[in-house]
Amino acid sequence: MTRKPAGITRSPSERKTPVPTKDRPVHLPAPGEGKRGEQGYLGYLLRQAHAAVRLKMERTLADLGVTSPQFAVLTMLNAYPGLSGADVARLTFLTPQTVGVIIRNLERDGAIVMTPHPVHGRIQQWTLTPRGVTLLKACRERVIELEKRLASGLDAKAETSIRRWLANVATELQEN
């Protein structure tokens, strides 16, 4: 096993910040503070932003009975009708098992329907039903408002740059 480079670990006497005690509890920084702000790692900040967006989306769609992952599945099936469950899993960054549960629930609720693949009989293809299209439309209206909130304060050029950067991050870090 390799050793950590010098300076990675420090003894208690070398710490810059005081050790929490019962008289001095740990101060957890709020979003935007310390390492949760501009001083933070980009990967952490992306994850923090994703978590905030997902929570807000969950709350926004809750009364429609739709979760954020279900919205992602409906969106991909609308954009690319006839996808298999495995394809949906890859596009939505969900596990095949999670997508299987989502698909069963959406099918039970009448939002999607399965059709057998014309060549490969074991592959199931999924498409939105009219009820699924209506449900997705209601979800989209709310998500578009959230997207507008995300982009508030950005001009068109800045928004385009951020979209390009995010897409590039995904492209460049994709493992083949």
PDB file of C-alpha atoms in Angstrom:
ATOM      1  CA  MET A   1       0.000   0.000   0.000  1.00  0.00           C
ATOM      2  CA  THR A   2       1.329   3.461  -0.844  1.00  0.00           C
ATOM      3  CA  ARG A   3       1.688   6.141   1.767  1.00  0.00           C
ATOM      4  CA  LYS A   4      -0.129   9.438   1.584  1.00  0.00           C
ATOM      5  CA  PRO A   5       2.112  12.333   0.606  1.00  0.00           C
ATOM      6  CA  ALA A   6       3.456  14.417   3.477  1.00  0.00           C
ATOM      7  CA  GLY A   7       1.035  17.109   4.528  1.00  0.00           C
ATOM      8  CA  ILE A   8      -2.121  15.102   3.723  1.00  0.00           C
ATOM      9  CA  THR A   9      -2.629  13.947   7.279  1.00  0.00           C
ATOM     10  CA  ARG A  10      -2.000  16.133  10.274  1.00  0.00           C
ATOM     11  CA  SER A  11      -1.814  15.446  13.929  1.00  0.00           C
ATOM     12  CA  PRO A  12      -4.387  17.141  16.192  1.00  0.00           C
ATOM     13  CA  SER A  13      -1.858  19.782  17.207  1.00  0.00           C
ATOM     14  CA  GLU A  14      -1.363  20.811  13.559  1.00  0.00           C
ATOM     15  CA  ARG A  15      -5.077  21.327  12.731  1.00  0.00           C
ATOM     16  CA  LYS A  16      -6.100  24.787  11.610  1.00  0.00           C
ATOM     17  CA  THR A  17      -9.657  24.521  12.919  1.00  0.00           C
ATOM     18  CA  PRO A  18     -10.530  23.767  16.512  1.00  0.00           C
ATOM     19  CA  VAL A  19     -11.813  20.322  17.412  1.00  0.00           C
ATOM     20  CA  PRO A  20     -15.531  20.415  18.310  1.00  0.00           C
ATOM     21  CA  THR A  21     -16.446  19.877  21.949  1.00  0.00           C
ATOM     22  CA  LYS A  22     -19.748  19.852  23.823  1.00  0.00           C
ATOM     23  CA  ASP A  23     -19.205  23.544  24.569  1.00  0.00           C
ATOM     24  CA  ARG A  24     -18.234  24.310  20.992  1.00  0.00           C
ATOM     25  CA  PRO A  25     -20.291  22.206  18.537  1.00  0.00           C
ATOM     26  CA  VAL A  26     -19.470  21.849  14.854  1.00  0.00           C
ATOM     27  CA  HIS A  27     -20.815  24.653  12.654  1.00  0.00           C
ATOM     28  CA  LEU A  28     -22.244  23.143   9.493  1.00  0.00           C
ATOM     29  CA  PRO A  29     -21.960  25.625   6.652  1.00  0.00           C
ATOM     30  CA  ALA A  30     -25.082  26.532   4.722  1.00  0.00           C
ATOM     31  CA  PRO A  31     -25.132  26.203   0.928  1.00  0.00           C
ATOM     32  CA  GLY A  32     -22.938  28.969  -0.433  1.00  0.00           C
ATOM     33  CA  GLU A  33     -20.662  29.055   2.626  1.00  0.00           C
ATOM     34  CA  GLY A  34     -17.098  27.757   2.858  1.00  0.00           C
ATOM     35  CA  LYS A  35     -16.538  24.538   0.941  1.00  0.00           C
ATOM     36  CA  ARG A  36     -20.255  24.575   0.059  1.00  0.00           C
ATOM     37  CA  GLY A  37     -19.653  27.850  -1.813  1.00  0.00           C
ATOM     38  CA  GLU A  38     -17.166  29.167  -4.317  1.00  0.00           C
ATOM     39  CA  GLN A  39     -14.283  27.572  -2.388  1.00  0.00           C
ATOM     40  CA  GLY A  40     -15.734  24.086  -2.882  1.00  0.00           C
ATOM     41  CA  TYR A  41     -14.706  21.375  -5.300  1.00  0.00           C
ATOM     42  CA  LEU A  42     -16.561  21.561  -8.609  1.00  0.00           C
ATOM     43  CA  GLY A  43     -17.750  17.969  -8.309  1.00  0.00           C
ATOM     44  CA  TYR A  44     -19.177  18.630  -4.857  1.00  0.00           C
ATOM     45  CA  LEU A  45     -20.850  21.836  -6.032  1.00  0.00           C
ATOM     46  CA  LEU A  46     -22.421  19.983  -8.965  1.00  0.00           C
ATOM     47  CA  ARG A  47     -23.741  17.312  -6.601  1.00  0.00           C
ATOM     48  CA  GLN A  48     -25.038  19.948  -4.160  1.00  0.00           C
ATOM     49  CA  ALA A  49     -26.817  21.776  -6.977  1.00  0.00           C
ATOM     50  CA  HIS A  50     -28.264  18.508  -8.305  1.00  0.00           C
ATOM     51  CA  ALA A  51     -29.585  17.596  -4.864  1.00  0.00           C
ATOM     52  CA  ALA A  52     -31.236  21.017  -4.479  1.00  0.00           C
ATOM     53  CA  VAL A  53     -32.845  20.815  -7.934  1.00  0.00           C
ATOM     54  CA  ARG A  54     -34.033  17.256  -7.384  1.00  0.00           C
ATOM     55  CA  LEU A  55     -35.598  18.090  -4.007  1.00  0.00           C
ATOM     56  CA  LYS A  56     -37.359  21.129  -5.462  1.00  0.00           C
ATOM     57  CA  MET A  57     -38.559  19.041  -8.420  1.00  0.00           C
ATOM     58  CA  GLU A  58     -39.856  16.294  -6.097  1.00  0.00           C
ATOM     59  CA  ARG A  59     -41.857  18.876  -4.156  1.00  0.00           C
ATOM     60  CA  THR A  60     -43.084  20.542  -7.345  1.00  0.00           C
ATOM     61  CA  LEU A  61     -44.378  17.282  -8.847  1.00  0.00           C
ATOM     62  CA  ALA A  62     -45.596  15.602  -5.636  1.00  0.00           C
ATOM     63  CA  ASP A  63     -49.281  16.452  -5.979  1.00  0.00           C
ATOM     64  CA  LEU A  64     -49.259  15.009  -9.504  1.00  0.00           C
ATOM     65  CA  GLY A  65     -48.020  11.737  -8.026  1.00  0.00           C
ATOM     66  CA  VAL A  66     -44.823  11.880 -10.089  1.00  0.00           C
ATOM     67  CA  THR A  67     -41.274  11.555  -8.766  1.00  0.00           C
ATOM     68  CA  SER A  68     -38.211  13.117 -10.331  1.00  0.00           C
ATOM     69  CA  PRO A  69     -37.026   9.745 -11.718  1.00  0.00           C
ATOM     70  CA  GLN A  70     -40.509   9.069 -13.143  1.00  0.00           C
ATOM     71  CA  PHE A  71     -40.420  12.474 -14.823  1.00  0.00           C
ATOM     72  CA  ALA A  72     -37.041  11.595 -16.338  1.00  0.00           C
ATOM     73  CA  VAL A  73     -38.415   8.290 -17.661  1.00  0.00           C
ATOM     74  CA  LEU A  74     -41.523   9.957 -19.121  1.00  0.00           C
ATOM     75  CA  THR A  75     -39.338  12.649 -20.721  1.00  0.00           C
ATOM     76  CA  MET A  76     -37.012  10.129 -22.367  1.00  0.00           C
ATOM     77  CA  LEU A  77     -39.879   7.951 -23.607  1.00  0.00           C
ATOM     78  CA  ASN A  78     -41.513  11.033 -25.086  1.00  0.00           C
ATOM     79  CA  ALA A  79     -38.280  12.110 -26.773  1.00  0.00           C
ATOM     80  CA  TYR A  80     -37.319   8.595 -27.910  1.00  0.00           C
ATOM     81  CA  PRO A  81     -40.415   6.373 -28.201  1.00  0.00           C
ATOM     82  CA  GLY A  82     -39.830   2.640 -28.247  1.00  0.00           C
ATOM     83  CA  LEU A  83     -36.890   2.534 -25.853  1.00  0.00           C
ATOM     84  CA  SER A  84     -36.177  -0.625 -23.904  1.00  0.00           C
ATOM     85  CA  GLY A  85     -35.942  -0.509 -20.126  1.00  0.00           C
ATOM     86  CA  ALA A  86     -32.158  -0.871 -20.399  1.00  0.00           C
ATOM     87  CA  ASP A  87     -31.994   2.114 -22.754  1.00  0.00           C
ATOM     88  CA  VAL A  88     -34.131   4.172 -20.384  1.00  0.00           C
ATOM     89  CA  ALA A  89     -31.826   3.249 -17.494  1.00  0.00           C
ATOM     90  CA  ARG A  90     -28.759   4.439 -19.422  1.00  0.00           C
ATOM     91  CA  LEU A  91     -30.400   7.735 -20.435  1.00  0.00           C
ATOM     92  CA  THR A  92     -31.780   8.547 -16.983  1.00  0.00           C
ATOM     93  CA  PHE A  93     -28.728   7.481 -14.939  1.00  0.00           C
ATOM     94  CA  LEU A  94     -30.888   5.042 -12.988  1.00  0.00           C
ATOM     95  CA  THR A  95     -30.272   1.375 -12.311  1.00  0.00           C
ATOM     96  CA  PRO A  96     -32.130  -1.150 -14.463  1.00  0.00           C
ATOM     97  CA  GLN A  97     -33.851  -2.374 -11.292  1.00  0.00           C
ATOM     98  CA  THR A  98     -35.109   1.124 -10.454  1.00  0.00           C
ATOM     99  CA  VAL A  99     -36.292   1.659 -14.016  1.00  0.00           C
ATOM    100  CA  GLY A 100     -38.093  -1.698 -13.866  1.00  0.00           C
ATOM    101  CA  VAL A 101     -40.064  -0.542 -10.828  1.00  0.00           C
ATOM    102  CA  ILE A 102     -40.794   2.848 -12.406  1.00  0.00           C
ATOM    103  CA  ILE A 103     -41.944   1.245 -15.656  1.00  0.00           C
ATOM    104  CA  ARG A 104     -44.239  -1.174 -13.818  1.00  0.00           C
ATOM    105  CA  ASN A 105     -45.775   1.703 -11.858  1.00  0.00           C
ATOM    106  CA  LEU A 106     -46.210   3.911 -14.925  1.00  0.00           C
ATOM    107  CA  GLU A 107     -47.727   0.994 -16.845  1.00  0.00           C
ATOM    108  CA  ARG A 108     -50.082   0.201 -13.948  1.00  0.00           C
ATOM    109  CA  ASP A 109     -51.169   3.853 -13.920  1.00  0.00           C
ATOM    110  CA  GLY A 110     -51.813   3.802 -17.668  1.00  0.00           C
ATOM    111  CA  ALA A 111     -49.084   6.309 -18.552  1.00  0.00           C
ATOM    112  CA  ILE A 112     -47.023   3.960 -20.734  1.00  0.00           C
ATOM    113  CA  VAL A 113     -47.605   0.835 -22.737  1.00  0.00           C
ATOM    114  CA  MET A 114     -45.304  -2.002 -23.755  1.00  0.00           C
ATOM    115  CA  THR A 115     -44.977  -3.282 -27.286  1.00  0.00           C
ATOM    116  CA  PRO A 116     -42.774  -6.180 -28.297  1.00  0.00           C
ATOM    117  CA  HIS A 117     -39.723  -5.400 -30.401  1.00  0.00           C
ATOM    118  CA  PRO A 118     -40.437  -6.298 -34.062  1.00  0.00           C
ATOM    119  CA  VAL A 119     -37.258  -8.394 -34.387  1.00  0.00           C
ATOM    120  CA  HIS A 120     -36.093  -9.280 -30.877  1.00  0.00           C
ATOM    121  CA  GLY A 121     -39.102 -10.798 -29.119  1.00  0.00           C
ATOM    122  CA  ARG A 122     -37.567 -10.590 -25.639  1.00  0.00           C
ATOM    123  CA  ILE A 123     -36.969  -6.838 -25.838  1.00  0.00           C
ATOM    124  CA  GLN A 124     -39.857  -4.760 -24.564  1.00  0.00           C
ATOM    125  CA  GLN A 125     -40.312  -1.310 -26.026  1.00  0.00           C
ATOM    126  CA  TRP A 126     -42.102   1.405 -24.111  1.00  0.00           C
ATOM    127  CA  THR A 127     -44.145   4.340 -25.363  1.00  0.00           C
ATOM    128  CA  LEU A 128     -46.341   6.957 -23.742  1.00  0.00           C
ATOM    129  CA  THR A 129     -50.097   6.554 -23.807  1.00  0.00           C
ATOM    130  CA  PRO A 130     -52.378   9.571 -24.235  1.00  0.00           C
ATOM    131  CA  ARG A 131     -52.655   9.638 -20.432  1.00  0.00           C
ATOM    132  CA  GLY A 132     -48.843   9.645 -20.201  1.00  0.00           C
ATOM    133  CA  VAL A 133     -48.606  12.531 -22.668  1.00  0.00           C
ATOM    134  CA  THR A 134     -51.128  14.536 -20.604  1.00  0.00           C
ATOM    135  CA  LEU A 135     -49.288  13.735 -17.369  1.00  0.00           C
ATOM    136  CA  LEU A 136     -45.930  14.695 -18.870  1.00  0.00           C
ATOM    137  CA  LYS A 137     -47.398  17.976 -20.142  1.00  0.00           C
ATOM    138  CA  ALA A 138     -48.605  18.877 -16.630  1.00  0.00           C
ATOM    139  CA  CYS A 139     -45.185  17.967 -15.198  1.00  0.00           C
ATOM    140  CA  ARG A 140     -43.342  19.938 -17.870  1.00  0.00           C
ATOM    141  CA  GLU A 141     -45.262  23.120 -17.144  1.00  0.00           C
ATOM    142  CA  ARG A 142     -44.026  22.983 -13.558  1.00  0.00           C
ATOM    143  CA  VAL A 143     -40.493  21.939 -14.449  1.00  0.00           C
ATOM    144  CA  ILE A 144     -40.220  24.750 -16.993  1.00  0.00           C
ATOM    145  CA  GLU A 145     -41.009  27.210 -14.187  1.00  0.00           C
ATOM    146  CA  LEU A 146     -38.231  25.620 -12.127  1.00  0.00           C
ATOM    147  CA  GLU A 147     -35.865  25.883 -15.110  1.00  0.00           C
ATOM    148  CA  LYS A 148     -36.728  29.577 -15.448  1.00  0.00           C
ATOM    149  CA  ARG A 149     -35.882  30.022 -11.783  1.00  0.00           C
ATOM    150  CA  LEU A 150     -32.564  28.221 -12.308  1.00  0.00           C
ATOM    151  CA  ALA A 151     -31.700  30.500 -15.217  1.00  0.00           C
ATOM    152  CA  SER A 152     -32.866  33.732 -13.596  1.00  0.00           C
ATOM    153  CA  GLY A 153     -30.020  36.197 -13.524  1.00  0.00           C
ATOM    154  CA  LEU A 154     -28.368  34.630 -16.557  1.00  0.00           C
ATOM    155  CA  ASP A 155     -28.380  36.246 -19.950  1.00  0.00           C
ATOM    156  CA  ALA A 156     -28.769  34.018 -23.014  1.00  0.00           C
ATOM    157  CA  LYS A 157     -25.017  33.904 -23.623  1.00  0.00           C
ATOM    158  CA  ALA A 158     -24.236  32.829 -20.038  1.00  0.00           C
ATOM    159  CA  GLU A 159     -26.968  30.185 -20.101  1.00  0.00           C
ATOM    160  CA  THR A 160     -25.632  28.806 -23.391  1.00  0.00           C
ATOM    161  CA  SER A 161     -22.103  28.718 -21.953  1.00  0.00           C
ATOM    162  CA  ILE A 162     -23.262  26.862 -18.840  1.00  0.00           C
ATOM    163  CA  ARG A 163     -25.267  24.356 -20.899  1.00  0.00           C
ATOM    164  CA  ARG A 164     -22.260  23.806 -23.151  1.00  0.00           C
ATOM    165  CA  TRP A 165     -19.945  23.386 -20.143  1.00  0.00           C
ATOM    166  CA  LEU A 166     -22.255  20.879 -18.418  1.00  0.00           C
ATOM    167  CA  ALA A 167     -22.667  18.849 -21.626  1.00  0.00           C
ATOM    168  CA  ASN A 168     -18.893  18.956 -22.139  1.00  0.00           C
ATOM    169  CA  VAL A 169     -18.262  17.729 -18.578  1.00  0.00           C
ATOM    170  CA  ALA A 170     -20.490  14.724 -19.252  1.00  0.00           C
ATOM    171  CA  THR A 171     -18.843  14.072 -22.612  1.00  0.00           C
ATOM    172  CA  GLU A 172     -15.248  14.472 -21.430  1.00  0.00           C
ATOM    173  CA  LEU A 173     -15.631  12.399 -18.263  1.00  0.00           C
ATOM    174  CA  GLN A 174     -17.635   9.613 -19.893  1.00  0.00           C
ATOM    175  CA  GLU A 175     -15.858   6.314 -19.611  1.00  0.00           C
ATOM    176  CA  ASN A 176     -15.845   4.159 -22.709  1.00  0.00           C
TER     177      ASN A 176
END
